[in-house]
PDB file of C-alpha atoms in Angstrom:
ATOM      1  CA  MET A1397      20.419  32.845  74.955  1.00 55.00           C
ATOM      2  CA  ASP A1398      17.982  35.447  75.318  1.00 63.00           C
ATOM      3  CA  HIS A1399      16.313  35.887  79.041  1.00 64.00           C
ATOM      4  CA  ARG A1400      13.338  36.075  78.025  1.00 68.00           C
ATOM      5  CA  ILE A1401      13.232  32.625  76.660  1.00 69.00           C
ATOM      6  CA  HIS A1402      12.728  29.671  79.143  1.00 65.00           C
ATOM      7  CA  GLN A1403      13.057  26.110  78.347  1.00 66.00           C
ATOM      8  CA  VAL A1404       9.824  24.150  78.796  1.00 61.00           C
ATOM      9  CA  PRO A1405      10.163  20.849  80.841  1.00 62.00           C
ATOM     10  CA  LYS A1406       9.119  17.678  78.697  1.00 61.00           C
ATOM     11  CA  HIS A1407       6.511  16.926  81.495  1.00 61.00           C
ATOM     12  CA  ALA A1408       4.834  20.247  80.967  1.00 56.00           C
ATOM     13  CA  VAL A1409       3.370  19.388  77.504  1.00 59.00           C
ATOM     14  CA  GLN A1410       0.860  16.599  77.812  1.00 64.00           C
ATOM     15  CA  PHE A1411      -1.109  15.736  74.777  1.00 63.00           C
ATOM     16  CA  PRO A1412      -4.469  14.331  75.422  1.00 63.00           C
ATOM     17  CA  THR A1413      -5.121  10.257  75.281  1.00 67.00           C
ATOM     18  CA  SER A1414      -8.050   9.087  72.924  1.00 68.00           C
ATOM     19  CA  ILE A1415     -11.186   8.680  75.018  1.00 66.00           C
ATOM     20  CA  PRO A1416     -13.150   5.253  74.017  1.00 66.00           C
ATOM     21  CA  PRO A1417     -16.516   5.768  73.298  1.00 67.00           C
ATOM     22  CA  LYS A1418     -19.107   4.827  75.669  1.00 67.00           C
ATOM     23  CA  GLN A1419     -20.986   1.489  75.718  1.00 64.00           C
ATOM     24  CA  LYS A1420     -24.359   0.902  75.546  1.00 62.00           C
ATOM     25  CA  LYS A1421     -25.961  -0.381  78.826  1.00 61.00           C
ATOM     26  CA  PRO A1422     -29.079  -2.397  78.901  1.00 61.00           C
ATOM     27  CA  SER A1423     -32.282  -0.184  80.249  1.00 63.00           C
ATOM     28  CA  ILE A1424     -32.635  -1.578  83.599  1.00 62.00           C
ATOM     29  CA  THR A1425     -33.737   0.914  85.849  1.00 61.00           C
ATOM     30  CA  PHE A1426     -32.527   1.305  89.911  1.00 55.00           C
ATOM     31  CA  ARG A1427     -35.707  -0.344  91.211  1.00 56.00           C
ATOM     32  CA  GLU A1428     -35.296  -3.508  89.465  1.00 59.00           C
ATOM     33  CA  VAL A1429     -31.366  -4.134  90.189  1.00 57.00           C
ATOM     34  CA  LEU A1430     -32.527  -3.270  93.570  1.00 53.00           C
ATOM     35  CA  ASN A1431     -35.430  -5.672  94.126  1.00 52.00           C
ATOM     36  CA  GLU A1432     -33.297  -8.059  92.448  1.00 57.00           C
ATOM     37  CA  GLN A1433     -30.376  -7.811  95.036  1.00 54.00           C
ATOM     38  CA  HIS A1434     -32.315  -7.777  97.900  1.00 54.00           C
ATOM     39  CA  PRO A1435     -33.772 -11.016  99.342  1.00 75.00           C
ATOM     40  CA  LEU A1436     -37.634 -10.891 100.583  1.00 87.00           C
ATOM     41  CA  LYS A1437     -38.623  -8.969 103.965  1.00 91.00           C
ATOM     42  CA  ILE A1438     -40.367 -10.779 106.209  1.00 92.00           C
ATOM     43  CA  SER A1439     -42.721  -8.732 108.157  1.00 94.00           C
ATOM     44  CA  LYS A1440     -42.848  -8.617 112.377  1.00 94.00           C
ATOM     45  CA  HIS A1441     -46.434 -10.251 111.675  1.00 94.00           C
ATOM     46  CA  ALA A1442     -45.219 -12.921 109.245  1.00 93.00           C
ATOM     47  CA  SER A1443     -42.424 -13.881 111.235  1.00 92.00           C
ATOM     48  CA  GLU A1444     -44.068 -14.396 114.527  1.00 93.00           C
ATOM     49  CA  ARG A1445     -46.688 -16.548 112.539  1.00 92.00           C
ATOM     50  CA  ILE A1446     -44.099 -18.536 111.209  1.00 92.00           C
ATOM     51  CA  ARG A1447     -42.351 -19.251 114.372  1.00 92.00           C
ATOM     52  CA  GLU A1448     -45.537 -19.548 116.212  1.00 92.00           C
ATOM     53  CA  ARG A1449     -46.628 -22.127 113.445  1.00 91.00           C
ATOM     54  CA  ASN A1450     -43.160 -23.922 113.410  1.00 91.00           C
ATOM     55  CA  ILE A1451     -43.032 -23.321 109.616  1.00 91.00           C
ATOM     56  CA  ASP A1452     -39.872 -24.386 108.292  1.00 91.00           C
ATOM     57  CA  ILE A1453     -38.610 -22.912 105.213  1.00 90.00           C
ATOM     58  CA  PRO A1454     -34.993 -23.507 103.670  1.00 90.00           C
ATOM     59  CA  GLU A1455     -33.030 -21.097 102.683  1.00 88.00           C
ATOM     60  CA  LYS A1456     -32.828 -22.441  99.180  1.00 90.00           C
ATOM     61  CA  LEU A1457     -36.580 -22.498  99.040  1.00 91.00           C
ATOM     62  CA  TRP A1458     -36.570 -18.829 100.255  1.00 90.00           C
ATOM     63  CA  HIS A1459     -34.249 -17.998  97.160  1.00 90.00           C
ATOM     64  CA  THR A1460     -36.418 -19.802  94.558  1.00 92.00           C
ATOM     65  CA  ILE A1461     -39.516 -17.930  95.898  1.00 93.00           C
ATOM     66  CA  GLY A1462     -37.784 -14.741  95.570  1.00 92.00           C
ATOM     67  CA  GLU A1463     -37.282 -15.483  92.219  1.00 91.00           C
ATOM     68  CA  LYS A1464     -40.912 -16.654  91.649  1.00 93.00           C
ATOM     69  CA  VAL A1465     -42.052 -13.403  93.386  1.00 93.00           C
ATOM     70  CA  ASN A1466     -39.945 -11.358  91.082  1.00 91.00           C
ATOM     71  CA  GLU A1467     -41.276 -12.895  87.993  1.00 92.00           C
ATOM     72  CA  ALA A1468     -44.919 -12.431  89.325  1.00 93.00           C
ATOM     73  CA  ARG A1469     -43.976  -8.836  89.664  1.00 92.00           C
ATOM     74  CA  GLN A1470     -42.899  -8.474  86.165  1.00 91.00           C
ATOM     75  CA  LYS A1471     -46.221  -9.408  84.900  1.00 93.00           C
ATOM     76  CA  GLY A1472     -48.148  -7.073  86.942  1.00 94.00           C
ATOM     77  CA  VAL A1473     -48.779  -8.969  90.312  1.00 94.00           C
ATOM     78  CA  THR A1474     -48.809  -6.753  93.438  1.00 94.00           C
ATOM     79  CA  ASP A1475     -49.843  -9.080  95.967  1.00 95.00           C
ATOM     80  CA  SER A1476     -49.573 -12.909  95.673  1.00 95.00           C
ATOM     81  CA  LEU A1477     -50.548 -16.007  97.548  1.00 95.00           C
ATOM     82  CA  VAL A1478     -47.589 -18.292  97.564  1.00 95.00           C
ATOM     83  CA  VAL A1479     -48.621 -22.164  98.025  1.00 93.00           C
ATOM     84  CA  LEU A1480     -45.797 -24.491  99.027  1.00 93.00           C
ATOM     85  CA  ASN A1481     -45.939 -28.033 100.502  1.00 90.00           C
ATOM     86  CA  ASN A1482     -45.993 -27.281 103.963  1.00 89.00           C
ATOM     87  CA  ALA A1483     -47.009 -23.843 103.822  1.00 92.00           C
ATOM     88  CA  THR A1484     -48.804 -20.540 102.471  1.00 92.00           C
ATOM     89  CA  LEU A1485     -47.511 -17.258 102.494  1.00 94.00           C
ATOM     90  CA  LEU A1486     -49.071 -14.039 101.553  1.00 94.00           C
ATOM     91  CA  ILE A1487     -46.222 -11.643  99.645  1.00 95.00           C
ATOM     92  CA  SER A1488     -46.503  -8.141  98.604  1.00 94.00           C
ATOM     93  CA  ALA A1489     -44.791  -8.556  95.423  1.00 91.00           C
ATOM     94  CA  LYS A1490     -44.619  -4.726  95.135  1.00 90.00           C
ATOM     95  CA  ASN A1491     -43.025  -4.156  98.722  1.00 90.00           C
ATOM     96  CA  ASN A1492     -41.031  -7.556  98.331  1.00 91.00           C
ATOM     97  CA  THR A1493     -42.310  -8.303 102.004  1.00 94.00           C
ATOM     98  CA  VAL A1494     -43.905 -11.105 103.218  1.00 94.00           C
ATOM     99  CA  VAL A1495     -46.920 -10.213 104.895  1.00 95.00           C
ATOM    100  CA  THR A1496     -48.166 -13.307 106.861  1.00 92.00           C
ATOM    101  CA  ALA A1497     -47.455 -17.110 106.836  1.00 92.00           C
ATOM    102  CA  MET A1498     -49.842 -20.365 107.603  1.00 91.00           C
ATOM    103  CA  ASP A1499     -49.602 -23.863 107.912  1.00 88.00           C
ATOM    104  CA  ARG A1500     -51.215 -25.821 104.984  1.00 81.00           C
ATOM    105  CA  GLY A1501     -53.875 -27.721 107.887  1.00 78.00           C
ATOM    106  CA  GLU A1502     -54.943 -24.292 108.235  1.00 74.00           C
ATOM    107  CA  ASN A1503     -55.799 -23.507 104.385  1.00 64.00           C
ATOM    108  CA  ASP A1504     -58.742 -25.708 104.230  1.00 68.00           C
ATOM    109  CA  SER A1505     -61.529 -23.165 105.466  1.00 68.00           C
ATOM    110  CA  ARG A1506     -59.396 -20.175 104.658  1.00 76.00           C
ATOM    111  CA  ILE A1507     -60.343 -17.456 101.981  1.00 82.00           C
ATOM    112  CA  PHE A1508     -57.591 -15.299 100.781  1.00 84.00           C
ATOM    113  CA  THR A1509     -58.626 -12.318  99.412  1.00 85.00           C
ATOM    114  CA  ASN A1510     -57.001  -8.688  97.795  1.00 87.00           C
ATOM    115  CA  ILE A1511     -54.399 -10.844  95.662  1.00 91.00           C
ATOM    116  CA  ASN A1512     -53.924 -10.804  92.110  1.00 92.00           C
ATOM    117  CA  GLY A1513     -51.716 -13.751  91.650  1.00 93.00           C
ATOM    118  CA  THR A1514     -50.696 -17.410  92.863  1.00 91.00           C
ATOM    119  CA  ILE A1515     -47.387 -19.063  92.884  1.00 92.00           C
ATOM    120  CA  LEU A1516     -47.620 -22.743  93.595  1.00 92.00           C
ATOM    121  CA  ILE A1517     -44.136 -24.268  94.262  1.00 92.00           C
ATOM    122  CA  ASP A1518     -43.534 -28.011  94.755  1.00 87.00           C
ATOM    123  CA  GLU A1519     -40.285 -28.553  96.658  1.00 76.00           C
TER     124      GLU A1519
END
């Protein structure tokens, strides 16, 4: 055997594997995914009002409120009034944040401004 010829080990020659075609993914923006994954945030002010007014909202209802706020946001609502059986919440759909909360007894003489959508939820 000629000294210039060397045997090539079998593992040195690798054939490329076929690459599967890329699948089309639905056109969902990162912000939409983020908003769907994160629950509503409660501002410090709203948290204080909920505590002061002894407003009790169960976890399941919070989930429902979050879903309805997402629906409202998709329809172009930026600030919504959420009316529950025992409370009223002012929520920034744009920021996914509860801005303030009131007991339903306080709603009788209130005027709500700077909202462009209302969500009514029967518990």
